[in-house]
PDB file of C-alpha atoms in Angstrom:
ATOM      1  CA  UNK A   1      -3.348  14.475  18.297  1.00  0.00           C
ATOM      2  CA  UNK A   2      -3.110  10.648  18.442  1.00  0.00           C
ATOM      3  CA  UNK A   3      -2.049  10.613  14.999  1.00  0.00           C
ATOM      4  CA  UNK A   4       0.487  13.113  15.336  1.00  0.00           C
ATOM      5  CA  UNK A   5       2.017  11.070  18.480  1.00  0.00           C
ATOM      6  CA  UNK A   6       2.410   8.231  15.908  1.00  0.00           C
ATOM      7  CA  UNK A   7       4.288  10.141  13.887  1.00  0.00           C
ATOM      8  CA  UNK A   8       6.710  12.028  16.427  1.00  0.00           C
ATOM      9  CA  UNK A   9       7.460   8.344  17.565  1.00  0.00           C
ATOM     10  CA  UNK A  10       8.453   7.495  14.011  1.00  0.00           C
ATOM     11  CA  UNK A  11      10.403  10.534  13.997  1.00  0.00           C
ATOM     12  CA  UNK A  12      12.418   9.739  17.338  1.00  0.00           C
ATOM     13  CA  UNK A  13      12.704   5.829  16.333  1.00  0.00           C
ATOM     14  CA  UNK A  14      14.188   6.607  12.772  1.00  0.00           C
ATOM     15  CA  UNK A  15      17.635   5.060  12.135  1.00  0.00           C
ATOM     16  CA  UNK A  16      20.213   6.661  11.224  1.00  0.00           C
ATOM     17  CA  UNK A  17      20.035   5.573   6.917  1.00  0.00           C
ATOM     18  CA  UNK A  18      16.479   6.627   7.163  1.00  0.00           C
ATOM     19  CA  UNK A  19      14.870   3.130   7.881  1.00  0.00           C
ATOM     20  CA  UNK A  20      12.961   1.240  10.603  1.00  0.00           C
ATOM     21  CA  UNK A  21      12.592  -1.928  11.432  1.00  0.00           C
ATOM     22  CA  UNK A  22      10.031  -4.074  10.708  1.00  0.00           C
ATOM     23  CA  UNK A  23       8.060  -5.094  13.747  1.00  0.00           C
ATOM     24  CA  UNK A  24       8.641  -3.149  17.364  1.00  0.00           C
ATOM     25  CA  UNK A  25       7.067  -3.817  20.879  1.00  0.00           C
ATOM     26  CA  UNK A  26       6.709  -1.109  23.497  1.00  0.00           C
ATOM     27  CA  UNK A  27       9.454   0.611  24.596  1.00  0.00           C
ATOM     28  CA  UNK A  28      10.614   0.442  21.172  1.00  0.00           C
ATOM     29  CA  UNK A  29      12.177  -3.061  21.172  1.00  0.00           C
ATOM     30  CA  UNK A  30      12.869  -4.346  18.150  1.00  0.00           C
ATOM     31  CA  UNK A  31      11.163  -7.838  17.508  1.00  0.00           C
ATOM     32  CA  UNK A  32      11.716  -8.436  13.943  1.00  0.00           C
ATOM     33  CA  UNK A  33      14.716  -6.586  12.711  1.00  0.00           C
ATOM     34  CA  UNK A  34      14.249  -6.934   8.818  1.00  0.00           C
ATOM     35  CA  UNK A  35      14.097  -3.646   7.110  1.00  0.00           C
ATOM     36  CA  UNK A  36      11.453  -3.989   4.632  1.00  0.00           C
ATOM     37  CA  UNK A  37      11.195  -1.269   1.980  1.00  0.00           C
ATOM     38  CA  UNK A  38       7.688  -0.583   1.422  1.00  0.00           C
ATOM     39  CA  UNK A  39       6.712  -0.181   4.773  1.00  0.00           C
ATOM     40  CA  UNK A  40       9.665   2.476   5.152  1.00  0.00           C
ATOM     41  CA  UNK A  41       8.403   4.074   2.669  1.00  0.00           C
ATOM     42  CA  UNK A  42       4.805   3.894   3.437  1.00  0.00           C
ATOM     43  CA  UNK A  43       5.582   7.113   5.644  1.00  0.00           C
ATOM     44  CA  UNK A  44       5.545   9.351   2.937  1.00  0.00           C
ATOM     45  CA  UNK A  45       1.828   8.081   2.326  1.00  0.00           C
ATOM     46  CA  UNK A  46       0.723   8.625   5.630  1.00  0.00           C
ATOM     47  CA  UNK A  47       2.355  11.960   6.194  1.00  0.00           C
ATOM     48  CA  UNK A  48       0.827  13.387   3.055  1.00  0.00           C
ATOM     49  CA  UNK A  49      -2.645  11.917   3.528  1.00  0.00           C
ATOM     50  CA  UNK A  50      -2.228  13.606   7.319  1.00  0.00           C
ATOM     51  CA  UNK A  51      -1.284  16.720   5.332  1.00  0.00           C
ATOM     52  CA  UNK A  52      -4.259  16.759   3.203  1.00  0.00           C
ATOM     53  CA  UNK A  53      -6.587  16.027   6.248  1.00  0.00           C
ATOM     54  CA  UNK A  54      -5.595  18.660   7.960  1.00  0.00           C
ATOM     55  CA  UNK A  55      -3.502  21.030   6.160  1.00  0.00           C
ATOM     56  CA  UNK A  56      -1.589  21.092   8.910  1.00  0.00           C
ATOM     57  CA  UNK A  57       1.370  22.417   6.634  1.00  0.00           C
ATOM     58  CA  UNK A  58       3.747  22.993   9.639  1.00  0.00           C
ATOM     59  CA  UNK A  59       3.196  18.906  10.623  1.00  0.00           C
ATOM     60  CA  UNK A  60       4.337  18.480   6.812  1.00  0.00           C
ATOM     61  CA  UNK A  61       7.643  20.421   7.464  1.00  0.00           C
ATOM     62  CA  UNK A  62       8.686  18.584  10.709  1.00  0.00           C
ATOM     63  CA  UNK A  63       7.853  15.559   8.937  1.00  0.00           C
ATOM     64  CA  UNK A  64       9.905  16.280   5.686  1.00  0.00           C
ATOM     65  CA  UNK A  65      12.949  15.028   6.891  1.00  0.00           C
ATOM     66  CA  UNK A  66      12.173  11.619   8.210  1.00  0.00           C
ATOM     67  CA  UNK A  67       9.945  11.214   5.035  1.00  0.00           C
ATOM     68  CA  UNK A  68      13.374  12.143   2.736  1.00  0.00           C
ATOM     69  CA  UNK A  69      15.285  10.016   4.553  1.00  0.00           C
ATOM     70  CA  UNK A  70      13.147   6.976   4.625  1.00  0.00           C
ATOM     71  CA  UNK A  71      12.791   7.541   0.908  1.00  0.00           C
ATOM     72  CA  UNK A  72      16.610   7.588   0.533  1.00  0.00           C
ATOM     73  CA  UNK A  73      17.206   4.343   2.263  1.00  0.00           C
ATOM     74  CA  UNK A  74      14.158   2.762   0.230  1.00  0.00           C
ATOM     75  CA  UNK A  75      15.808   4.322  -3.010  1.00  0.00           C
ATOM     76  CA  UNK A  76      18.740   2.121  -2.884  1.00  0.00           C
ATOM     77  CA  UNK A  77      17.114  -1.257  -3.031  1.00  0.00           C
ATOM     78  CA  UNK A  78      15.735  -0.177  -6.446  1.00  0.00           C
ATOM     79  CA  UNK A  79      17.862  -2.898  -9.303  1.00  0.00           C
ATOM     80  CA  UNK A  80      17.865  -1.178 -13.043  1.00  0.00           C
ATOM     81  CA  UNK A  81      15.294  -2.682 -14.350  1.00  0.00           C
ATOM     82  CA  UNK A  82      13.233  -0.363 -11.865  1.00  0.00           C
ATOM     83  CA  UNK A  83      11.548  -2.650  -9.308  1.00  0.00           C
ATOM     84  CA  UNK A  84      12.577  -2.261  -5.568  1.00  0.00           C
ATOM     85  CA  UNK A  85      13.704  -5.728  -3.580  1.00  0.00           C
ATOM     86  CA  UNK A  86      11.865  -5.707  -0.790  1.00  0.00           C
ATOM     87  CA  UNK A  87      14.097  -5.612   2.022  1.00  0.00           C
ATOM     88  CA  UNK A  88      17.313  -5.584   3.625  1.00  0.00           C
ATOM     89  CA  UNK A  89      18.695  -8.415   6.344  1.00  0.00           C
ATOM     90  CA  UNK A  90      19.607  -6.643   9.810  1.00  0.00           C
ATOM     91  CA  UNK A  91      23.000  -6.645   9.140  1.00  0.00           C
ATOM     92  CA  UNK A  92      22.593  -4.670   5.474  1.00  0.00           C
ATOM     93  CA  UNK A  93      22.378  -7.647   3.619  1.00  0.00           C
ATOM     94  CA  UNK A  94      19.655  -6.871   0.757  1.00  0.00           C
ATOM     95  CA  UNK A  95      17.361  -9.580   0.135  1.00  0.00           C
ATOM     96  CA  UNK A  96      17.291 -11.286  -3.552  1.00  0.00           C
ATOM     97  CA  UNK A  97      13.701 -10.831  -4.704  1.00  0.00           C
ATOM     98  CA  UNK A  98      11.124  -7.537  -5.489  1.00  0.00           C
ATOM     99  CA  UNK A  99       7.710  -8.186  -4.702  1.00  0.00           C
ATOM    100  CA  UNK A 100       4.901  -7.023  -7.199  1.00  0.00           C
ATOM    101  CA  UNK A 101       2.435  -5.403  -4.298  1.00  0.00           C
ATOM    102  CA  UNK A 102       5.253  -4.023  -2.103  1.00  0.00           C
ATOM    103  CA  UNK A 103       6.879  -2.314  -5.856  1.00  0.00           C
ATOM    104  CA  UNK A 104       3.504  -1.070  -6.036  1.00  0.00           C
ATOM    105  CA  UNK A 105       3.022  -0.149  -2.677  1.00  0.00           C
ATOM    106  CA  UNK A 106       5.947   1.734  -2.793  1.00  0.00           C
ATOM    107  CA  UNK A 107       5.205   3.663  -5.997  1.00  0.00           C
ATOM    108  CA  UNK A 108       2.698   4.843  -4.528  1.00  0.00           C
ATOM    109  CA  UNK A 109       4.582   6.146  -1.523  1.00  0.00           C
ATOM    110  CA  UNK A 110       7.312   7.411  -3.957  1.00  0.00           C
ATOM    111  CA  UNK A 111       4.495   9.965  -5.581  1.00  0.00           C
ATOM    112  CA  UNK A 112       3.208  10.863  -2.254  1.00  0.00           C
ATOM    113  CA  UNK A 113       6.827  12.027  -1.601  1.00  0.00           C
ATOM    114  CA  UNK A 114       7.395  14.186  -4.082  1.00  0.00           C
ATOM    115  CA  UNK A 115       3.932  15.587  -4.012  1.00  0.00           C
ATOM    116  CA  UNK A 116       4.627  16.786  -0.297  1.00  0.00           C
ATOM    117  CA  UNK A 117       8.036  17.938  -2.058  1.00  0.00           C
ATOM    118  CA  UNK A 118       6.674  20.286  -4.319  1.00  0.00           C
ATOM    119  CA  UNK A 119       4.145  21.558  -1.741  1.00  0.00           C
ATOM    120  CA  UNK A 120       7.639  22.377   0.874  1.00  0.00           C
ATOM    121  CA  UNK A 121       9.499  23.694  -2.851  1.00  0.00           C
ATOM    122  CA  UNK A 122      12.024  21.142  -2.900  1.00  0.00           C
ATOM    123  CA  UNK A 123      12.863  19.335  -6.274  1.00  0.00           C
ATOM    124  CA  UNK A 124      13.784  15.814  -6.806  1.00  0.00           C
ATOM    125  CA  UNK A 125      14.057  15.229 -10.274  1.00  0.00           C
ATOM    126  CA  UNK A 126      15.886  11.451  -9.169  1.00  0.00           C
ATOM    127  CA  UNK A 127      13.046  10.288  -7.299  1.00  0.00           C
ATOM    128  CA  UNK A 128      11.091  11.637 -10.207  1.00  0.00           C
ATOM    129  CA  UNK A 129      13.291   8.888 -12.611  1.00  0.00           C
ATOM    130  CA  UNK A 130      13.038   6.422  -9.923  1.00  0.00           C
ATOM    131  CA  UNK A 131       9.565   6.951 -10.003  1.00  0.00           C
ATOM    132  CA  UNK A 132       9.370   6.147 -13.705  1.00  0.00           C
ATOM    133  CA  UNK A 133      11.421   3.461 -13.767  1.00  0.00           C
ATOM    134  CA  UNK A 134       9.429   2.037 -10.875  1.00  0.00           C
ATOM    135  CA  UNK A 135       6.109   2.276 -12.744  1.00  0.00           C
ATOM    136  CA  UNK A 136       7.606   0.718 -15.796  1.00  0.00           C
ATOM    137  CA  UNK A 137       8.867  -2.399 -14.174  1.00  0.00           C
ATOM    138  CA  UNK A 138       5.242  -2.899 -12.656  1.00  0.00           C
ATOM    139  CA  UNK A 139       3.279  -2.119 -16.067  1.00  0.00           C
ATOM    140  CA  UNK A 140       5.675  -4.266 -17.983  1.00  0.00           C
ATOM    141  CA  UNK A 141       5.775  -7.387 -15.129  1.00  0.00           C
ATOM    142  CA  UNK A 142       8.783  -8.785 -17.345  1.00  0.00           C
ATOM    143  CA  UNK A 143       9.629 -12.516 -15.911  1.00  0.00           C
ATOM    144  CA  UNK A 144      11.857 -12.760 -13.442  1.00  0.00           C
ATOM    145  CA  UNK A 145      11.363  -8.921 -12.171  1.00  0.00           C
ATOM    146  CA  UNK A 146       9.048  -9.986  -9.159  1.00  0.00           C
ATOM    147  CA  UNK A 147       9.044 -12.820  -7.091  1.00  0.00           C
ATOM    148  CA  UNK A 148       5.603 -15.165  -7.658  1.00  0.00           C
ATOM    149  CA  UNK A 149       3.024 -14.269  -5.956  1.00  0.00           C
ATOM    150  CA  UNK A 150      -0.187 -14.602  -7.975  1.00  0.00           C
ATOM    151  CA  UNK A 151      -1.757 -16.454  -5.584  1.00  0.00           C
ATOM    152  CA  UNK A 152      -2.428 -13.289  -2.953  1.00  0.00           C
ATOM    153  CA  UNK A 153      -5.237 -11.130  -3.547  1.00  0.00           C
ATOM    154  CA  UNK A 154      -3.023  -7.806  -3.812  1.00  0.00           C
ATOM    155  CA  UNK A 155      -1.316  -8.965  -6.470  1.00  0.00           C
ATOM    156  CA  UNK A 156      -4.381  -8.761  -8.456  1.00  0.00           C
ATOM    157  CA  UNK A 157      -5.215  -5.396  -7.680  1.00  0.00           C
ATOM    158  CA  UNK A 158      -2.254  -3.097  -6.552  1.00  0.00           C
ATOM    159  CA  UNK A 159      -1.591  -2.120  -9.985  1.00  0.00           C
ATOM    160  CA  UNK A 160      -4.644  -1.137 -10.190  1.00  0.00           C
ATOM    161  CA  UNK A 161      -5.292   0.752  -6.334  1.00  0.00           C
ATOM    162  CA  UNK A 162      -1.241   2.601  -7.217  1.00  0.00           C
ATOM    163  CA  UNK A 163      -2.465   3.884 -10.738  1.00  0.00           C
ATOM    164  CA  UNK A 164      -0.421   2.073 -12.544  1.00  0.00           C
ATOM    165  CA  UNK A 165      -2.903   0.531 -14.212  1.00  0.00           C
ATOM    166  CA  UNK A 166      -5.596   2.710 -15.114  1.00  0.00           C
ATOM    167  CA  UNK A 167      -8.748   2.715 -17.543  1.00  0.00           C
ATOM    168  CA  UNK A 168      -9.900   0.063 -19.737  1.00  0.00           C
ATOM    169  CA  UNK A 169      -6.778  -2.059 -18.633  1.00  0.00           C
ATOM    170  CA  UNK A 170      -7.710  -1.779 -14.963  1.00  0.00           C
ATOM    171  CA  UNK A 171     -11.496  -3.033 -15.361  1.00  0.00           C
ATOM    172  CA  UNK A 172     -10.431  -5.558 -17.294  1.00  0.00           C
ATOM    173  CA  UNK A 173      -7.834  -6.484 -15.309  1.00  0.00           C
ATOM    174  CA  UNK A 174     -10.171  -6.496 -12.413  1.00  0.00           C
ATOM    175  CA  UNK A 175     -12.971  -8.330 -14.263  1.00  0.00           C
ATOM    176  CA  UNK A 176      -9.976 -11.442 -14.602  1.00  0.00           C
ATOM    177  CA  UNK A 177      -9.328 -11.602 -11.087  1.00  0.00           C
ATOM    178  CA  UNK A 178     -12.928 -11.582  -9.845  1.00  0.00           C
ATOM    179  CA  UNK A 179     -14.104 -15.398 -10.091  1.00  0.00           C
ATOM    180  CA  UNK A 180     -10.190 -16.017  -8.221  1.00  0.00           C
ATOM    181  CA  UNK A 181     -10.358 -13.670  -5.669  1.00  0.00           C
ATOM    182  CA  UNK A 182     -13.581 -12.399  -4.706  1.00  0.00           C
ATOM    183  CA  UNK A 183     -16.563 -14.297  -2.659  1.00  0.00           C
ATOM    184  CA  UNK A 184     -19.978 -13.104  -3.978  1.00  0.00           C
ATOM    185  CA  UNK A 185     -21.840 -11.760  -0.797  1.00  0.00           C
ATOM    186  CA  UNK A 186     -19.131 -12.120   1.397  1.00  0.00           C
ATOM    187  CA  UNK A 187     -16.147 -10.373   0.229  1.00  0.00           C
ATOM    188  CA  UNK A 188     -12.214 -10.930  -0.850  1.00  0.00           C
ATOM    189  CA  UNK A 189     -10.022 -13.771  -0.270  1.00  0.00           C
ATOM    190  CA  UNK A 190      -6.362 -13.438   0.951  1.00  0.00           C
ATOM    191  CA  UNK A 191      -5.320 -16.226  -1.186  1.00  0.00           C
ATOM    192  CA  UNK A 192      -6.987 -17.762  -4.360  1.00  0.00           C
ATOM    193  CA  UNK A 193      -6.998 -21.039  -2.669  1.00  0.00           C
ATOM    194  CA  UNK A 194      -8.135 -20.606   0.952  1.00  0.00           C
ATOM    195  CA  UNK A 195     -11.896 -20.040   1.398  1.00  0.00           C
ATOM    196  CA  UNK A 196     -11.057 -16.989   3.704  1.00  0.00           C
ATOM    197  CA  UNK A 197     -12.311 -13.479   3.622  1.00  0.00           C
ATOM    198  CA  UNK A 198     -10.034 -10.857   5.324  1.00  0.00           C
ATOM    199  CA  UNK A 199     -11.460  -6.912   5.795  1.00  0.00           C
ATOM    200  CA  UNK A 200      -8.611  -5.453   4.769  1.00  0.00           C
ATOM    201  CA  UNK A 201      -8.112  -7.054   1.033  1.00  0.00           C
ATOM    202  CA  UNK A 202     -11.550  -6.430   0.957  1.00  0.00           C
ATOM    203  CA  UNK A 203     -11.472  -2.254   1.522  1.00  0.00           C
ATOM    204  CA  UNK A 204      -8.707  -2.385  -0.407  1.00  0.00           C
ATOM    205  CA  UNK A 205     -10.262  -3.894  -3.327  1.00  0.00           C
ATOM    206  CA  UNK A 206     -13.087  -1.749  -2.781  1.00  0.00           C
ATOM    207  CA  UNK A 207     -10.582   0.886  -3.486  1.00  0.00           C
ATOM    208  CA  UNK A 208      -8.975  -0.108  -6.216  1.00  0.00           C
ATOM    209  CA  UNK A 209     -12.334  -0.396  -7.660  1.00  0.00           C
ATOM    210  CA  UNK A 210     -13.251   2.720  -7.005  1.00  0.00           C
ATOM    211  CA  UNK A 211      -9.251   4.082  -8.342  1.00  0.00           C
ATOM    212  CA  UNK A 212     -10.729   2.587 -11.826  1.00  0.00           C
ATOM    213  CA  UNK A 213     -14.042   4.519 -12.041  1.00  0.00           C
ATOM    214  CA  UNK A 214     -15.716   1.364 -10.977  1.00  0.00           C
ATOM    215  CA  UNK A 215     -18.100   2.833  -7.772  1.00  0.00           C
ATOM    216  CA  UNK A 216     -21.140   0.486  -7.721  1.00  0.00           C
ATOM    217  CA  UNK A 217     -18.959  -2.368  -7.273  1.00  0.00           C
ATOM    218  CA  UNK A 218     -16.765  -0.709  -4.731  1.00  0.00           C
ATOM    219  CA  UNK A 219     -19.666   0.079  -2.625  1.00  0.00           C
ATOM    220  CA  UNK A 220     -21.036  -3.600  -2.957  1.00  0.00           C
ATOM    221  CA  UNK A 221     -17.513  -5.099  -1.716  1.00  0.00           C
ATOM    222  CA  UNK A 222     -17.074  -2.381   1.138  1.00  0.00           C
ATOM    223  CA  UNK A 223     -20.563  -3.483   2.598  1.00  0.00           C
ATOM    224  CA  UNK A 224     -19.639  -7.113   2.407  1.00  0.00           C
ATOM    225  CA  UNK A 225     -17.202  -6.061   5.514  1.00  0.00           C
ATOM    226  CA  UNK A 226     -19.771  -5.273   7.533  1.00  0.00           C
ATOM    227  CA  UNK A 227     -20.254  -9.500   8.614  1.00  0.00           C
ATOM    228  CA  UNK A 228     -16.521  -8.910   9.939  1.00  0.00           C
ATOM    229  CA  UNK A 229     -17.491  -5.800  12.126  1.00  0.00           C
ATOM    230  CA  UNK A 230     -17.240  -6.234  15.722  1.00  0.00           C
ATOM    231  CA  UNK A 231     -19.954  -4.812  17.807  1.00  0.00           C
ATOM    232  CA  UNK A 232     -17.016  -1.945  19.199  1.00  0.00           C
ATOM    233  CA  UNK A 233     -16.661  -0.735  15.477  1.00  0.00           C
ATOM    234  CA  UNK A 234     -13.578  -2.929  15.248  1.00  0.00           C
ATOM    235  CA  UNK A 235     -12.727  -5.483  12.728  1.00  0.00           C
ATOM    236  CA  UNK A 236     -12.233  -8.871  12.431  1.00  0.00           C
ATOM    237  CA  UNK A 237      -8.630  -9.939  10.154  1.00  0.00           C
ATOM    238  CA  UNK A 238     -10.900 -12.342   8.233  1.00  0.00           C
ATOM    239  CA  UNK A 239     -13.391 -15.245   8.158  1.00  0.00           C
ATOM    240  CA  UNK A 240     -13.534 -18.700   6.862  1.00  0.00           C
ATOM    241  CA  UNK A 241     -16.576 -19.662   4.790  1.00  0.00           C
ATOM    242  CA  UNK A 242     -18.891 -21.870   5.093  1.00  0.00           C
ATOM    243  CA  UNK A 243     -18.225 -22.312   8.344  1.00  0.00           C
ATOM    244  CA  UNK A 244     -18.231 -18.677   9.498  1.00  0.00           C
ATOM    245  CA  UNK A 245     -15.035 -19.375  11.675  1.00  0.00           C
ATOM    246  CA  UNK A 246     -13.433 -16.290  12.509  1.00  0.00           C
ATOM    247  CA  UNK A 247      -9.123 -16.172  11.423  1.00  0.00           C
ATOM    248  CA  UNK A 248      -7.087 -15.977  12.528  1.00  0.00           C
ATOM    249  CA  UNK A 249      -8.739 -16.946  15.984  1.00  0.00           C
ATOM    250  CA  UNK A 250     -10.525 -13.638  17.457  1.00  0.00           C
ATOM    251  CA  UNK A 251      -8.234 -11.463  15.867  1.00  0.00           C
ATOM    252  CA  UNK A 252      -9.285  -7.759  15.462  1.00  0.00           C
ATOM    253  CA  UNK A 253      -6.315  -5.636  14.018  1.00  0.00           C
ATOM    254  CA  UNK A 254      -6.059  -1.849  13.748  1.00  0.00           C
ATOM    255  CA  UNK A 255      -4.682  -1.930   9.896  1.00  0.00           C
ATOM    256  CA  UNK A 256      -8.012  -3.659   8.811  1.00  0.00           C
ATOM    257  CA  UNK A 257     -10.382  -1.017  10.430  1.00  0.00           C
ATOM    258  CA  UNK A 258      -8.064   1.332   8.999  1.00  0.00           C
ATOM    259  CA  UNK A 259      -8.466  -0.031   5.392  1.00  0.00           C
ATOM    260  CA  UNK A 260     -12.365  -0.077   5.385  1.00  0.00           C
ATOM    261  CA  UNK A 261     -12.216   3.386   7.093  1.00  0.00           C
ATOM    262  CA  UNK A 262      -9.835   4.861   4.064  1.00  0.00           C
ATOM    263  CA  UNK A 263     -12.388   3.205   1.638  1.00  0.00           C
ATOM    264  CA  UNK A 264     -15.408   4.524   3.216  1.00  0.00           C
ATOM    265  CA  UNK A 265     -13.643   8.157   2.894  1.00  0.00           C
ATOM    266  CA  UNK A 266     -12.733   7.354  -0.751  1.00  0.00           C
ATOM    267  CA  UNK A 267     -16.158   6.393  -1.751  1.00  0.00           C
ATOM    268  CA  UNK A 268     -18.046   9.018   0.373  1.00  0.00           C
ATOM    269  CA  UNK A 269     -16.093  11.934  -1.072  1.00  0.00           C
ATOM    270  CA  UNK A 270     -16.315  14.703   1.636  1.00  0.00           C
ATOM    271  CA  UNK A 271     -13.304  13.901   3.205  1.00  0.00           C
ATOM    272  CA  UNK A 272     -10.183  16.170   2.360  1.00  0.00           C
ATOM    273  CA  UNK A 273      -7.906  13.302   1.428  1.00  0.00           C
ATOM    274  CA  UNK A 274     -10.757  11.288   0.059  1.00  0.00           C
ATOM    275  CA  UNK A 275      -9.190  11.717  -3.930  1.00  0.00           C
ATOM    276  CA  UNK A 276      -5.593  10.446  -2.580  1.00  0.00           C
ATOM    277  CA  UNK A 277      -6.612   6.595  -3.981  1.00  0.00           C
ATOM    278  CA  UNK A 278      -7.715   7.666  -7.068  1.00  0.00           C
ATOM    279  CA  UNK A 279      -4.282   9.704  -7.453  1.00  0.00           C
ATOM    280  CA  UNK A 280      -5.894  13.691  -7.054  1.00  0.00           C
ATOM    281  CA  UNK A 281      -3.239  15.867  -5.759  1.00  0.00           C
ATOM    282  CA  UNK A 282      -0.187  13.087  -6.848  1.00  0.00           C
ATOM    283  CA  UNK A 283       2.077  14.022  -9.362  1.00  0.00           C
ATOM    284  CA  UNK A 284       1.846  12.239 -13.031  1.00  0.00           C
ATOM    285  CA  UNK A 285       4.213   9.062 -13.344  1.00  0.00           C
ATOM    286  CA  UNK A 286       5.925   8.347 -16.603  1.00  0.00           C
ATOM    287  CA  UNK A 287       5.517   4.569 -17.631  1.00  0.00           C
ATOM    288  CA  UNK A 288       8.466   4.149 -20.153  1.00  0.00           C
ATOM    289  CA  UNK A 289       7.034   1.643 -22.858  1.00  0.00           C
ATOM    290  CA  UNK A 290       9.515  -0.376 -25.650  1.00  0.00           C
ATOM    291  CA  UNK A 291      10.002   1.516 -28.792  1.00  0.00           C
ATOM    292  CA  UNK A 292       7.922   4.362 -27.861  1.00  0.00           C
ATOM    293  CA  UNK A 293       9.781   7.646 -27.409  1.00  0.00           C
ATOM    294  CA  UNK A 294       7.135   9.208 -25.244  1.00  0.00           C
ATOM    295  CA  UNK A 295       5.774   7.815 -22.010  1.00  0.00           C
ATOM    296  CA  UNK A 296       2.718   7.045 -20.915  1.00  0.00           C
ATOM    297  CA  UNK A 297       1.404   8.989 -17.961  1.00  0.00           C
ATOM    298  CA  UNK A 298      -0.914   7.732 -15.369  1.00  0.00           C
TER     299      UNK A 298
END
């Protein structure tokens, strides 16, 4: 029922183009106005991982046409060579970069949408190109398509945790990053260059792990959250090493419980929406590759 209240205020707080701002504080006052694409679009995720824990398909309907709208709006921030930019000023004004983990992050979203499409019987065969295109601009990373950000931890493994990457690529991929990004014992940085664990990178990583087939070591870097674990069942953001300083300050945010809780479900299995990460359920993306007629599909 909480949940569900989340998601009717969504619903009532919509604007009119299908997005929402990017930061609100009670009373649904805006206090950062930006209109950032992938978390507009990050509704489709959460409505369809909703619909798959409860198959609650009448939720799905009411929630089809904030989730088709946000997907509009997102939809025209994507440039031709595929990748999204990843947000709009207040006044409209697009910004001038796409982000690698936000692209991704919105891929993701983008299948989640048209998987709850095809469950209501409604076709869209352009967010199906979109979708492509999307996916080929991350697998290809061409210069000058994303802004640099290779020193953050998600740029490492989003490809990876979306499915873009898959298979032999993705372990390998994720064997590279390890010695950068990852804290033996203790967990995974933020940044490369910060001796800082947060939760969240580290469930994610656990799950992006566990997206390539890769479960021993997802287990190992979900337990290393457990040194982060307040004694409510909340989560610390993160933690500087050696020291053991807690950081930002005491903070104990909602979106990192919620990672480590989504990786828990991935890697125990039971759950109904426990195959979502590793793309069960999601329809096939075509990854367009130079001078090959027929796409790849992850």
């Amino acid at each position: 029922a909480e949940a569900e209240a989340a998601y009717v205020w969504l619903a009532a707080t919509q604007r009119p183009d299908g997005a929402w701002h990017q930061y609100y504080l009670a009373g649904a006052r805006v206090k950062v106005a930006t209109l950032d694409a992938n978390v507009i679009a990050y509704v489709a995720t959460g409505v369809w991982h909703h619909f798959l824990a409860t198959a609650d398909a009448r939720f799905l309907a009411a929630m089809w046409p904030a989730v088709e709208r946000a997907m509009g709006f997102v939809l025209t921030l994507q440039r031709k060579g595929g990748e999204v930019i990843w947000a709009r000023h207040a006044d409209g004004t697009p910004w001038s970069f796409a982000l690698l983990t936000a692209s991704s992050s919105t891929l993701f979203s983008l299948r989640c949408a048209l998987a709850a499409a095809a469950r209501l019987g409604h076709r869209r065969p352009a967010w199906e190109r979109a979708a492509a295109a999307l996916a080929g601009a991350i697998a290809e990373h061409r210069p000058g398509a994303f802004m640099p950000k290779d020193r953050w931890a998600m740029d490492w493994y989003y490809p990876v945790l979306v499915g873009v990457v898959g298979g032999d690529a993705a372990r390998e991929r994720l064997a590279a990053g390890r010695g950068r990004f990852v804290m033996e014992g203790l967990g995974a940085r933020c940044v490369s260059d910060r001796p800082w664990v947060t939760a969240a990178e580290t469930a994610e990583c656990a799950l992006a792990h566990a997206a390539a087939g890769l479960d021993d070591p997802a287990r190992r870097l979900l337990s290393w959250t457990r040194h982060l674990r307040h004694e409510d069942g909340s989560y610390f953001t993160g933690m500087v090493h050696p020291e053991r300083v807690h950081f930002p300050g005491g903070e104990r945010t909602t979106y990192s419980g919620a990672a480590v809780v989504l990786a828990a479900d991935a890697l125990a299995g039971r759950g109904p929406a426990s195959g979502l990460f590793g793309g069960i359920g999601l329809p096939p993306v075509a990854v367009p590759r130079r001078g090959v007629a027929e796409p790849d599909l992850v």
